[in-house]
Each structure stands twice: as C-alpha cells, then as structure tokens.
Backbone as CSV, one residue per row, in Angstrom:
resi,resn,N_x,N_y,N_z,CA_x,CA_y,CA_z,C_x,C_y,C_z
1,MET,9.882,42.232,70.855,10.640,40.985,70.839,10.091,40.057,69.754
2,PHE,10.999,39.403,69.035,10.569,38.550,67.922,9.891,37.288,68.449
3,ASP,8.723,37.005,67.882,7.922,35.870,68.355,8.249,34.646,67.496
4,TYR,9.140,33.769,68.050,9.545,32.550,67.320,8.386,31.560,67.175
5,LYS,7.468,31.617,68.124,6.319,30.695,68.062,5.450,30.995,66.862
6,GLU,5.168,32.298,66.648,4.352,32.687,65.488,5.080,32.349,64.183
7,LEU,6.429,32.554,64.208,7.205,32.221,63.017,7.130,30.724,62.710
8,ALA,7.245,29.919,63.786,7.159,28.466,63.590,5.804,28.076,63.039
9,ILE,4.755,28.707,63.586,3.399,28.410,63.094,3.268,28.805,61.626
10,LEU,3.847,29.957,61.305,3.779,30.437,59.919,4.522,29.490,58.982
11,LEU,5.720,29.048,59.422,6.492,28.124,58.589,5.761,26.807,58.383
12,VAL,5.166,26.311,59.463,4.389,25.065,59.352,3.232,25.250,58.386
13,SER,2.591,26.421,58.454,1.456,26.699,57.559,1.911,26.748,56.100
14,VAL,3.073,27.426,55.912,3.591,27.531,54.548,3.966,26.168,54.004
15,ILE,4.662,25.374,54.859,5.055,24.022,54.445,3.832,23.161,54.149
16,SER,2.829,23.267,54.985,1.597,22.508,54.773,0.928,22.922,53.470
17,PHE,0.914,24.251,53.231,0.311,24.755,51.994,1.076,24.255,50.774
18,MET,2.448,24.356,50.868,3.272,23.907,49.745,3.114,22.405,49.500
19,SER,3.014,21.649,50.592,2.828,20.202,50.461,1.497,19.893,49.788
20,ALA,0.471,20.620,50.238,-0.852,20.412,49.632,-0.846,20.840,48.171
21,PHE,-0.157,21.959,47.882,-0.069,22.457,46.511,0.652,21.460,45.612
22,MET,1.796,20.946,46.109,2.560,19.975,45.336,1.762,18.691,45.131
23,ALA,0.990,18.321,46.148,0.155,17.124,46.025,-0.880,17.307,44.925
24,VAL,-1.447,18.522,44.862,-2.434,18.824,43.809,-1.763,18.782,42.442
25,ILE,-0.546,19.414,42.357,0.193,19.428,41.085,0.510,18.004,40.632
26,LEU,1.017,17.192,41.561,1.345,15.802,41.238,0.114,15.024,40.817
27,SER,-0.993,15.309,41.508,-2.245,14.636,41.165,-2.682,14.991,39.750
28,ILE,-2.539,16.291,39.403,-2.908,16.745,38.055,-1.987,16.108,37.013
29,GLN,-0.676,16.089,37.327,0.283,15.492,36.394,0.020,14.006,36.192
30,ASN,-0.262,13.312,37.294,-0.551,11.878,37.196,-1.824,11.625,36.396
31,ARG,-2.820,12.504,36.624,-4.065,12.352,35.884,-3.848,12.583,34.391
32,ARG,-3.030,13.604,34.073,-2.744,13.886,32.675,-1.946,12.757,32.034
33,LYS,-0.970,12.203,32.788,-0.208,11.068,32.287,-1.115,9.881,32.004
34,LYS,-2.045,9.653,32.937,-2.978,8.540,32.760,-3.883,8.791,31.556
35,GLU,-4.313,10.060,31.389,-5.162,10.390,30.247,-4.411,10.172,28.937
36,ARG,-3.118,10.619,28.929,-2.314,10.410,27.719,-2.094,8.927,27.462
37,TYR,-1.837,8.187,28.531,-1.653,6.742,28.403,-2.924,6.084,27.873
38,ASP,-4.060,6.495,28.452,-5.337,5.930,28.006,-5.607,6.287,26.543
39,GLU,-5.227,7.521,26.169,-5.445,7.953,24.790,-4.603,7.130,23.831
40,VAL,-3.325,6.922,24.199,-2.445,6.109,23.364,-2.954,4.675,23.298
41,LEU,-3.371,4.155,24.454,-3.889,2.784,24.498,-5.129,2.652,23.629
42,ASN,-6.009,3.653,23.689,-7.226,3.629,22.871,-6.879,3.659,21.383
43,ARG,-5.873,4.473,21.034,-5.458,4.543,19.629,-4.910,3.204,19.152
44,VAL,-4.105,2.579,20.012,-3.547,1.268,19.657,-4.656,0.246,19.473
45,GLU,-5.617,0.246,20.402,-6.731,-0.698,20.315,-7.576,-0.434,19.073
46,LEU,-7.827,0.860,18.784,-8.601,1.203,17.593,-7.864,0.795,16.322
47,GLU,-6.529,0.986,16.298,-5.739,0.598,15.136,-5.776,-0.914,14.939
48,GLN,-5.705,-1.654,16.038,-5.791,-3.112,15.956,-7.151,-3.549,15.428
49,MET,-8.209,-2.894,15.920,-9.558,-3.203,15.441,-9.684,-2.882,13.963
50,ARG,-9.129,-1.722,13.567,-9.208,-1.334,12.159,-8.516,-2.359,11.276
51,GLN,-7.314,-2.788,11.696,-6.578,-3.775,10.919,-7.326,-5.098,10.849
52,GLU,-7.939,-5.499,11.972,-8.700,-6.747,11.980,-9.881,-6.675,11.014
53,PHE,-10.600,-5.541,11.049,-11.745,-5.388,10.140,-11.286,-5.330,8.687
54,GLU,-10.183,-4.616,8.426,-9.671,-4.538,7.062,-9.277,-5.924,6.551
55,ASN,-8.626,-6.696,7.407,-8.222,-8.049,7.012,-9.437,-8.935,6.743
56,LYS,-10.488,-8.774,7.565,-11.697,-9.567,7.361,-12.373,-9.180,6.043
57,ILE,-12.460,-7.870,5.790,-13.065,-7.405,4.535,-12.235,-7.883,3.346
58,TYR,-10.904,-7.801,3.492,-10.013,-8.253,2.433,-10.206,-9.744,2.164
59,GLY,-10.301,-10.522,3.256,-10.516,-11.961,3.115,-11.841,-12.281,2.442
60,LEU,-12.881,-11.526,2.783,-14.191,-11.737,2.158,-14.134,-11.430,0.667
61,ASN,-13.433,-10.347,0.304,-13.286,-10.019,-1.108,-12.574,-11.138,-1.867
62,LEU,-11.559,-11.712,-1.228,-10.842,-12.816,-1.868,-11.758,-14.010,-2.082
63,LYS,-12.544,-14.348,-1.061,-13.448,-15.491,-1.171,-14.513,-15.247,-2.235
64,LEU,-15.061,-14.018,-2.256,-16.077,-13.702,-3.255,-15.496,-13.783,-4.669
65,SER,-14.247,-13.354,-4.817,-13.633,-13.342,-6.144,-13.244,-14.731,-6.615
66,GLU,-13.215,-15.703,-5.704,-12.880,-17.064,-6.115,-14.015,-17.709,-6.904
67,ASP,-15.198,-17.175,-6.769,-16.330,-17.670,-7.544,-16.233,-17.101,-8.964
68,ASN,-16.321,-17.971,-9.969,-16.074,-17.529,-11.334,-17.048,-16.453,-11.818
69,ILE,-18.318,-16.602,-11.463,-19.312,-15.611,-11.892,-19.044,-14.268,-11.220
70,ARG,-18.742,-14.319,-9.934,-18.444,-13.100,-9.186,-17.203,-12.417,-9.754
71,TRP,-16.158,-13.197,-10.048,-14.929,-12.612,-10.594,-15.233,-11.885,-11.894
72,ASN,-16.029,-12.494,-12.728,-16.395,-11.890,-14.010,-17.135,-10.576,-13.810
73,LYS,-18.073,-10.563,-12.857,-18.881,-9.364,-12.625,-18.057,-8.193,-12.101
74,VAL,-17.176,-8.481,-11.138,-16.457,-7.379,-10.491,-15.206,-6.956,-11.256
75,ASN,-14.732,-7.787,-12.188,-13.474,-7.474,-12.876,-13.617,-7.287,-14.378
76,HIS,-14.843,-7.239,-14.893,-14.982,-7.218,-16.346,-14.391,-5.948,-16.974
77,LEU,-14.503,-4.806,-16.303,-13.915,-3.592,-16.868,-12.394,-3.662,-16.868
78,ILE,-11.839,-4.211,-15.805,-10.386,-4.369,-15.733,-9.916,-5.330,-16.820
79,TYR,-10.657,-6.420,-16.982,-10.311,-7.425,-17.990,-10.357,-6.816,-19.392
80,ASP,-11.434,-6.075,-19.676,-11.574,-5.461,-20.996,-10.468,-4.434,-21.255
81,SER,-10.184,-3.602,-20.245,-9.149,-2.577,-20.430,-7.785,-3.216,-20.630
82,GLN,-7.551,-4.340,-19.968,-6.272,-5.040,-20.134,-6.148,-5.600,-21.544
83,LYS,-7.251,-6.119,-22.086,-7.239,-6.630,-23.462,-6.946,-5.499,-24.443
84,PHE,-7.645,-4.360,-24.264,-7.444,-3.234,-25.176,-6.020,-2.701,-25.067
85,ASN,-5.491,-2.682,-23.854,-4.130,-2.202,-23.649,-3.124,-3.109,-24.350
86,ALA,-3.368,-4.424,-24.288,-2.472,-5.372,-24.939,-2.558,-5.253,-26.462
87,GLU,-3.784,-5.063,-26.970,-3.981,-4.972,-28.420,-3.408,-3.676,-28.978
88,ARG,-3.530,-2.596,-28.197,-3.038,-1.307,-28.655,-1.524,-1.256,-28.647
89,GLY,-0.940,-2.000,-27.709,0.516,-1.992,-27.597,0.986,-0.943,-26.620
90,SER,2.222,-1.081,-26.203,2.799,-0.149,-25.238,3.896,0.666,-25.900
91,ILE,4.415,1.612,-25.152,5.454,2.462,-25.698,6.747,1.675,-25.859
92,ALA,7.592,2.131,-26.745,8.874,1.462,-26.942,9.734,1.645,-25.699
93,ASN,10.627,0.706,-25.495,11.431,0.724,-24.271,12.307,1.962,-24.149
94,ASN,12.692,2.557,-25.273,13.609,3.692,-25.228,12.917,5.014,-25.539
95,GLU,11.612,5.039,-25.456,10.882,6.259,-25.756,10.209,6.794,-24.503
96,LEU,10.136,8.107,-24.443,9.419,8.763,-23.360,8.373,9.649,-24.016
97,PHE,7.108,9.246,-23.916,6.061,9.927,-24.651,5.671,11.227,-23.947
98,ASP,4.901,12.038,-24.619,4.586,13.378,-24.125,3.392,13.332,-23.170
99,VAL,3.672,13.412,-21.903,2.621,13.521,-20.885,2.944,14.716,-20.002
100,THR,3.446,15.763,-20.633,3.953,16.920,-19.915,2.923,17.514,-18.970
101,GLY,1.699,17.723,-19.478,0.669,18.330,-18.641,0.351,17.490,-17.421
102,PHE,0.220,16.185,-17.616,-0.133,15.286,-16.517,0.947,15.268,-15.445
103,ILE,2.191,15.044,-15.869,3.258,14.921,-14.877,3.556,16.260,-14.206
104,LYS,3.324,17.348,-14.915,3.549,18.665,-14.311,2.534,18.936,-13.216
105,ASN,1.280,18.514,-13.451,0.221,18.758,-12.470,0.435,18.006,-11.160
106,ILE,1.140,16.875,-11.211,1.370,16.144,-9.969,2.779,16.373,-9.422
107,GLY,3.460,17.356,-9.984,4.728,17.788,-9.404,5.950,17.008,-9.825
108,ILE,5.926,16.447,-11.040,7.090,15.686,-11.524,7.778,16.488,-12.627
109,ASP,9.084,16.580,-12.530,9.884,17.258,-13.546,10.236,16.263,-14.644
110,LYS,9.772,16.534,-15.850,10.011,15.622,-16.970,11.500,15.406,-17.219
111,GLU,12.299,16.420,-16.944,13.730,16.313,-17.190,14.392,15.276,-16.285
112,ASN,13.722,14.960,-15.156,14.284,13.993,-14.214,13.786,12.571,-14.458
113,LEU,13.003,12.372,-15.522,12.474,11.052,-15.843,13.401,10.311,-16.801
114,GLU,13.565,9.044,-16.541,14.371,8.210,-17.436,13.852,6.781,-17.377
115,LEU,13.471,6.244,-18.532,12.973,4.878,-18.582,14.071,3.892,-18.182
116,ASN,13.727,2.988,-17.284,14.688,2.002,-16.780,14.323,0.629,-17.336
117,PRO,15.106,0.087,-18.263,14.771,-1.192,-18.898,14.799,-2.386,-17.951
118,GLU,15.349,-2.203,-16.741,15.419,-3.306,-15.779,14.395,-3.177,-14.654
119,LEU,13.604,-2.106,-14.670,12.687,-1.846,-13.564,11.303,-2.441,-13.813
120,VAL,10.842,-3.236,-12.840,9.463,-3.733,-12.811,8.816,-3.143,-11.565
121,PHE,7.738,-2.406,-11.757,7.054,-1.777,-10.628,5.771,-2.547,-10.346
122,MET,5.599,-2.971,-9.107,4.440,-3.782,-8.746,3.430,-2.955,-7.971
123,LEU,2.209,-2.913,-8.492,1.092,-2.281,-7.799,0.398,-3.373,-7.001
124,THR,0.338,-3.215,-5.680,-0.181,-4.292,-4.839,-0.741,-3.744,-3.541
125,PRO,-1.753,-4.410,-2.982,-2.187,-4.058,-1.627,-1.045,-4.322,-0.649
126,PHE,-1.009,-3.575,0.444,0.080,-3.721,1.398,-0.297,-4.564,2.607
127,GLN,-1.395,-5.321,2.512,-1.751,-6.243,3.591,-0.675,-7.326,3.738
128,ASP,-0.498,-7.776,4.962,0.523,-8.798,5.229,0.295,-10.055,4.398
129,ILE,-0.978,-10.366,4.141,-1.307,-11.585,3.411,-0.747,-11.567,1.986
130,GLU,-0.470,-10.366,1.447,0.030,-10.256,0.075,1.550,-10.136,0.002
131,TRP,2.221,-10.160,1.153,3.678,-10.048,1.134,4.319,-11.227,0.405
132,GLU,3.808,-12.436,0.655,4.349,-13.631,-0.005,4.203,-13.520,-1.522
133,THR,3.096,-12.940,-1.963,2.875,-12.758,-3.403,3.928,-11.833,-3.994
134,PHE,4.176,-10.731,-3.311,5.190,-9.788,-3.791,6.568,-10.430,-3.821
135,VAL,6.920,-11.144,-2.764,8.240,-11.787,-2.689,8.414,-12.780,-3.836
136,ALA,7.352,-13.529,-4.147,7.423,-14.503,-5.241,7.708,-13.808,-6.569
137,VAL,6.986,-12.723,-6.835,7.201,-11.971,-8.077,8.594,-11.357,-8.090
138,ARG,9.002,-10.808,-6.958,10.334,-10.179,-6.879,11.439,-11.194,-7.149
139,ASP,11.292,-12.407,-6.600,12.312,-13.439,-6.800,12.419,-13.838,-8.265
140,VAL,11.280,-13.975,-8.924,11.290,-14.317,-10.347,11.979,-13.212,-11.147
141,CYS,11.668,-11.975,-10.828,12.295,-10.841,-11.522,13.802,-10.836,-11.303
142,ASN,14.221,-11.081,-10.085,15.659,-11.114,-9.790,16.376,-12.162,-10.630
143,ASN,15.729,-13.311,-10.815,16.328,-14.382,-11.609,16.422,-14.027,-13.084
144,LEU,15.642,-13.029,-13.487,15.673,-12.573,-14.878,16.461,-11.274,-15.023
145,SER,17.230,-10.938,-13.992,18.046,-9.712,-13.977,17.188,-8.457,-14.054
146,LEU,16.000,-8.548,-13.451,15.113,-7.404,-13.351,14.985,-6.994,-11.891
147,LYS,14.714,-5.729,-11.661,14.530,-5.229,-10.305,13.059,-4.922,-10.088
148,CYS,12.435,-5.655,-9.167,11.016,-5.459,-8.877,10.873,-4.733,-7.544
149,VAL,10.155,-3.622,-7.547,9.917,-2.854,-6.324,8.432,-2.547,-6.224
150,ARG,8.014,-2.196,-5.021,6.663,-1.705,-4.822,6.735,-0.375,-4.083
151,GLY,5.668,0.390,-4.119,5.700,1.772,-3.661,6.189,1.991,-2.250
152,ASP,5.861,1.102,-1.325,6.194,1.338,0.075,7.636,1.003,0.404
153,GLU,8.405,0.497,-0.557,9.808,0.175,-0.296,10.678,1.429,-0.282
154,LYS,10.169,2.479,-0.843,10.949,3.704,-0.906,10.661,4.556,0.330
155,HIS,11.669,5.295,0.765,11.481,6.215,1.884,10.916,7.518,1.315
156,ILE,9.603,7.576,1.259,8.931,8.690,0.603,8.702,9.820,1.602
157,LYS,9.150,10.992,1.243,8.895,12.187,2.051,7.899,13.066,1.307
158,GLY,6.881,13.520,2.025,5.859,14.343,1.388,4.780,13.491,0.748
159,GLU,4.235,13.978,-0.361,3.129,13.296,-1.019,3.611,12.021,-1.709
160,ILE,2.772,10.993,-1.625,3.138,9.681,-2.170,2.893,9.603,-3.671
161,LEU,1.817,10.241,-4.150,1.415,10.104,-5.552,2.529,10.422,-6.541
162,PRO,3.245,11.544,-6.404,4.312,11.821,-7.377,5.358,10.718,-7.436
163,SER,5.714,10.150,-6.287,6.712,9.076,-6.262,6.205,7.835,-6.979
164,VAL,4.934,7.472,-6.718,4.347,6.301,-7.376,4.254,6.522,-8.879
165,MET,3.794,7.710,-9.282,3.657,7.994,-10.703,5.016,7.997,-11.405
166,LYS,6.033,8.490,-10.717,7.383,8.495,-11.306,7.861,7.058,-11.547
167,SER,7.567,6.181,-10.595,7.954,4.777,-10.763,7.195,4.136,-11.911
168,ILE,5.908,4.457,-12.041,5.112,3.922,-13.150,5.673,4.388,-14.490
169,LEU,6.012,5.661,-14.565,6.524,6.222,-15.811,7.878,5.617,-16.186
170,GLU,8.719,5.372,-15.202,10.079,4.913,-15.492,10.188,3.406,-15.653
171,ALA,9.202,2.661,-15.156,9.279,1.200,-15.201,9.072,0.666,-16.620
172,ARG,9.749,-0.423,-16.910,9.566,-1.094,-18.199,8.271,-1.898,-18.210
173,ILE,7.957,-2.524,-17.081,6.757,-3.361,-16.956,6.076,-3.056,-15.626
174,ILE,4.760,-3.046,-15.642,3.974,-2.870,-14.429,3.241,-4.179,-14.128
175,ILE,3.473,-4.746,-12.955,2.741,-5.938,-12.520,1.709,-5.503,-11.486
176,VAL,0.472,-5.939,-11.668,-0.627,-5.433,-10.846,-1.331,-6.581,-10.130
177,ASN,-1.291,-6.550,-8.820,-1.991,-7.540,-7.998,-3.379,-6.983,-7.671
178,ILE,-4.420,-7.557,-8.292,-5.777,-7.034,-8.091,-6.529,-7.787,-6.998
179,ASN,-5.828,-8.635,-6.235,-6.479,-9.323,-5.115,-7.004,-8.312,-4.093
180,GLY,-8.191,-8.560,-3.576,-8.747,-7.711,-2.532,-9.407,-6.443,-3.014
181,ARG,-9.355,-6.180,-4.322,-10.021,-5.014,-4.906,-9.623,-3.723,-4.190
182,ASN,-8.339,-3.472,-4.119,-7.828,-2.274,-3.459,-8.014,-1.050,-4.357
183,PRO,-8.666,0.011,-3.872,-8.947,1.179,-4.723,-7.688,1.906,-5.179
184,ASN,-6.643,1.949,-4.345,-5.399,2.600,-4.758,-4.756,1.859,-5.921
185,VAL,-4.781,0.531,-5.856,-4.221,-0.284,-6.933,-4.986,-0.046,-8.226
186,PHE,-6.313,-0.004,-8.154,-7.125,0.218,-9.354,-6.873,1.598,-9.953
187,TYR,-6.721,2.592,-9.082,-6.436,3.956,-9.554,-5.110,3.990,-10.306
188,GLU,-4.090,3.369,-9.727,-2.769,3.346,-10.347,-2.776,2.535,-11.637
189,LEU,-3.554,1.447,-11.659,-3.676,0.642,-12.880,-4.306,1.460,-13.993
190,GLY,-5.339,2.227,-13.668,-5.984,3.072,-14.668,-5.013,4.062,-15.286
191,ILE,-4.173,4.638,-14.463,-3.169,5.578,-14.970,-2.153,4.859,-15.848
192,ALA,-1.728,3.677,-15.410,-0.767,2.905,-16.208,-1.345,2.573,-17.580
193,HIS,-2.630,2.198,-17.625,-3.277,1.919,-18.903,-3.354,3.180,-19.762
194,ALA,-3.728,4.299,-19.135,-3.853,5.548,-19.877,-2.506,5.996,-20.443
195,LEU,-1.431,5.663,-19.748,-0.096,6.036,-20.207,0.476,5.046,-21.211
196,GLY,-0.260,3.961,-21.463,0.198,2.979,-22.437,1.310,2.084,-21.938
197,LYS,1.415,1.933,-20.614,2.468,1.085,-20.062,2.123,-0.392,-20.248
198,LYS,3.146,-1.208,-20.359,2.954,-2.652,-20.481,2.620,-3.209,-19.108
199,THR,1.437,-3.809,-18.971,0.956,-4.265,-17.665,0.665,-5.764,-17.673
200,ILE,0.932,-6.393,-16.531,0.591,-7.797,-16.311,-0.237,-7.870,-15.043
201,LEU,-1.463,-8.394,-15.156,-2.353,-8.508,-14.007,-2.255,-9.901,-13.399
202,ILE,-2.275,-9.957,-12.069,-2.319,-11.257,-11.393,-3.501,-11.274,-10.431
203,SER,-4.168,-12.423,-10.346,-5.349,-12.553,-9.492,-5.469,-13.994,-9.006
204,LYS,-5.634,-14.156,-7.708,-5.832,-15.488,-7.149,-7.245,-15.947,-7.459
205,PHE,-7.363,-17.243,-7.801,-8.659,-17.745,-8.236,-8.814,-19.194,-7.814
206,GLY,-10.051,-19.577,-7.513,-10.286,-20.915,-6.983,-10.874,-21.902,-7.970
207,GLU,-11.465,-21.406,-9.068,-12.113,-22.299,-10.019,-11.757,-21.892,-11.441
208,GLU,-12.125,-22.738,-12.363,-11.887,-22.413,-13.769,-12.865,-21.330,-14.211
209,LEU,-12.353,-20.351,-14.943,-13.207,-19.253,-15.385,-14.229,-19.734,-16.416
210,PRO,-15.437,-19.136,-16.405,-16.480,-19.549,-17.343,-16.335,-18.935,-18.718
211,PHE,-15.270,-18.150,-18.954,-15.074,-17.560,-20.265,-13.605,-17.682,-20.646
212,ASP,-13.344,-17.498,-21.912,-11.985,-17.668,-22.424,-11.153,-16.425,-22.133
213,ILE,-10.039,-16.623,-21.431,-9.128,-15.514,-21.185,-8.251,-15.335,-22.425
214,LYS,-8.557,-14.321,-23.206,-7.809,-14.098,-24.436,-6.555,-13.259,-24.198
215,SER,-6.609,-12.418,-23.195,-5.452,-11.585,-22.929,-4.363,-12.397,-22.251
216,LYS,-3.166,-12.356,-22.813,-2.043,-13.079,-22.228,-1.435,-12.319,-21.061
217,ASN,-1.964,-11.138,-20.797,-1.416,-10.311,-19.735,-2.236,-10.382,-18.460
218,ILE,-3.053,-11.433,-18.315,-3.764,-11.691,-17.072,-3.373,-13.080,-16.582
219,ILE,-2.906,-13.142,-15.352,-2.485,-14.406,-14.764,-3.419,-14.770,-13.620
220,LEU,-4.046,-15.922,-13.728,-4.881,-16.449,-12.654,-4.157,-17.629,-12.024
221,TYR,-4.110,-17.660,-10.714,-3.350,-18.709,-10.038,-4.048,-19.147,-8.758
222,LYS,-3.741,-20.354,-8.311,-4.293,-20.859,-7.053,-3.261,-20.828,-5.937
223,GLU,-2.017,-21.183,-6.271,-0.957,-21.230,-5.280,0.273,-20.482,-5.795
224,ILE,1.168,-20.129,-4.861,2.351,-19.345,-5.191,3.253,-20.024,-6.238
225,PRO,3.523,-21.339,-6.138,4.362,-21.974,-7.179,3.787,-21.798,-8.582
226,GLU,2.463,-21.910,-8.703,1.826,-21.697,-10.006,2.027,-20.262,-10.472
227,LEU,1.899,-19.311,-9.552,2.105,-17.900,-9.893,3.526,-17.675,-10.408
228,LYS,4.512,-18.254,-9.738,5.901,-18.051,-10.129,6.169,-18.576,-11.535
229,THR,5.589,-19.721,-11.849,5.773,-20.286,-13.194,5.130,-19.395,-14.251
230,LYS,3.906,-18.951,-13.972,3.170,-18.147,-14.956,3.757,-16.751,-15.117
231,ILE,4.203,-16.158,-14.005,4.753,-14.808,-14.103,6.085,-14.821,-14.844
232,LYS,6.824,-15.908,-14.708,8.073,-16.045,-15.445,7.813,-16.073,-16.948
233,ASP,6.829,-16.864,-17.369,6.482,-16.929,-18.791,5.991,-15.586,-19.308
234,ALA,5.159,-14.913,-18.486,4.604,-13.624,-18.899,5.704,-12.575,-19.032
235,LEU,6.667,-12.612,-18.150,7.769,-11.644,-18.213,8.642,-11.898,-19.455
236,PHE,8.894,-13.165,-19.756,9.659,-13.509,-20.949,8.984,-12.890,-22.187
237,LYS,7.668,-13.053,-22.278,6.919,-12.536,-23.428,6.918,-11.014,-23.435
238,ALA,6.813,-10.411,-22.244,6.778,-8.943,-22.163,8.107,-8.318,-22.514
239,LEU,9.185,-9.052,-22.330,10.508,-8.501,-22.608,10.884,-8.561,-24.081
240,VAL,10.107,-9.299,-24.846,10.394,-9.428,-26.292,10.121,-8.104,-26.998
C-alpha cells in the first residue's frame, strides 16, 4: 500500500531543501550585486579623487607659472622654439609638404589630406577650467569666418593620435594653450613645430615678464577679454 505519509515527508524535505537552496542562491546573487555596486562606487570615488588631485596640480602649475621667473624657467624651450618657428616661416597655405614617412607610420593616408584655409586647430588641456579659454578663442575665430576646433570635439573611434595629427596637418593655424603644462599639448606642439605649421601660443600670466617677448606668436594674458583682443590681432597677422 502506498504510504502517503512518507510521500508528504519527502515532499516537505524536498521543498525545504529547495527553499534553502534558493535562499543560498539569492544570498550569493545579492552578495555579488553588492560587490559589483561597491566596485562601481569605488571606481566613481577614485575617479572623483583623481579629478580633484588633477585639478589641484593644474591649479598649482598655473600659480607657479604666474611668477615671471618661474615662467621663464619652465617655458624657455617652448619660447625659443616658437621664435625659431616664426623666423623660419611656415608652409604656404596651398602647399602640402612631404611628410610621407611620418604620416604613414601613424596610419594616415596622404591622399586623404587636404589643407583647409578656414581651419584653426586648438591644442589645449581638457580641464573644465580651460573651457572658457577655448570658447573665447572659438568665438573670435567664428567672427573672422574661421572654424576653430579641438581634438575632443570629434567622435574619434580607435586611436586618437592619427586624428589629432590629421587635424594638425590640415589646419591653417594651430593655437596652443600651454596653461597647466599638459604633456599631450607639448607633444603635439613639438610635432606642429617640426612640421613647420604656423602656431600661436597663449599663456595666462599674472605679472610683467622680465624679458622682452620678441615673438609675435606668443600671447600672454590675465583675463579672457584681454585674450580675445590679442588673439584677434594675432590671427589677423597670421592670415596675411
């Protein structure tokens, strides 16, 4: 005769086991969710800390560079190279010089390059504090029927360097914001100088420099309105 009591006991045991099993599974899932949440939270907190430290370091660099002696010490090579670049001259607006080996090594097809007489490419740090500087330069360029862009405005897929180098090669003028001593900006400036591109440097400064700025392609400014006036004059001269 079939024993319903044993069957009931067995079913209760199975249900109890399944309940305990599901409880363990749910516990593991909840723990993993919490771990993932904690990991994401930690990443967000670390990113915030990184940005805060970067901004503090950037601010310190700006303050140090406001001192005339300090500015001279940290920027003398840039200043000298800018003078030599201005004295040597840049390529003609309608010429594309032979840099086949260089552009080939970074993955650029020379056949796809075309100098754009209306393009101004700005090399600049991407800190929020420098956004106003970029907007000021962009507005001045717009008023002169020029198009000013910076590298991060493009939707770049893959490696960034080829896109930046292509913009440098095709631009008529390169404007370089050296505030904060950003290594990427300096690297790109070096390439622009080596390629003979026409460059205009801008740098925020708090005091009068202790030496004569002979290069007309370096702009020192204290406030944005002053920058806009000076960059307008510099662009007029560069377009001649």
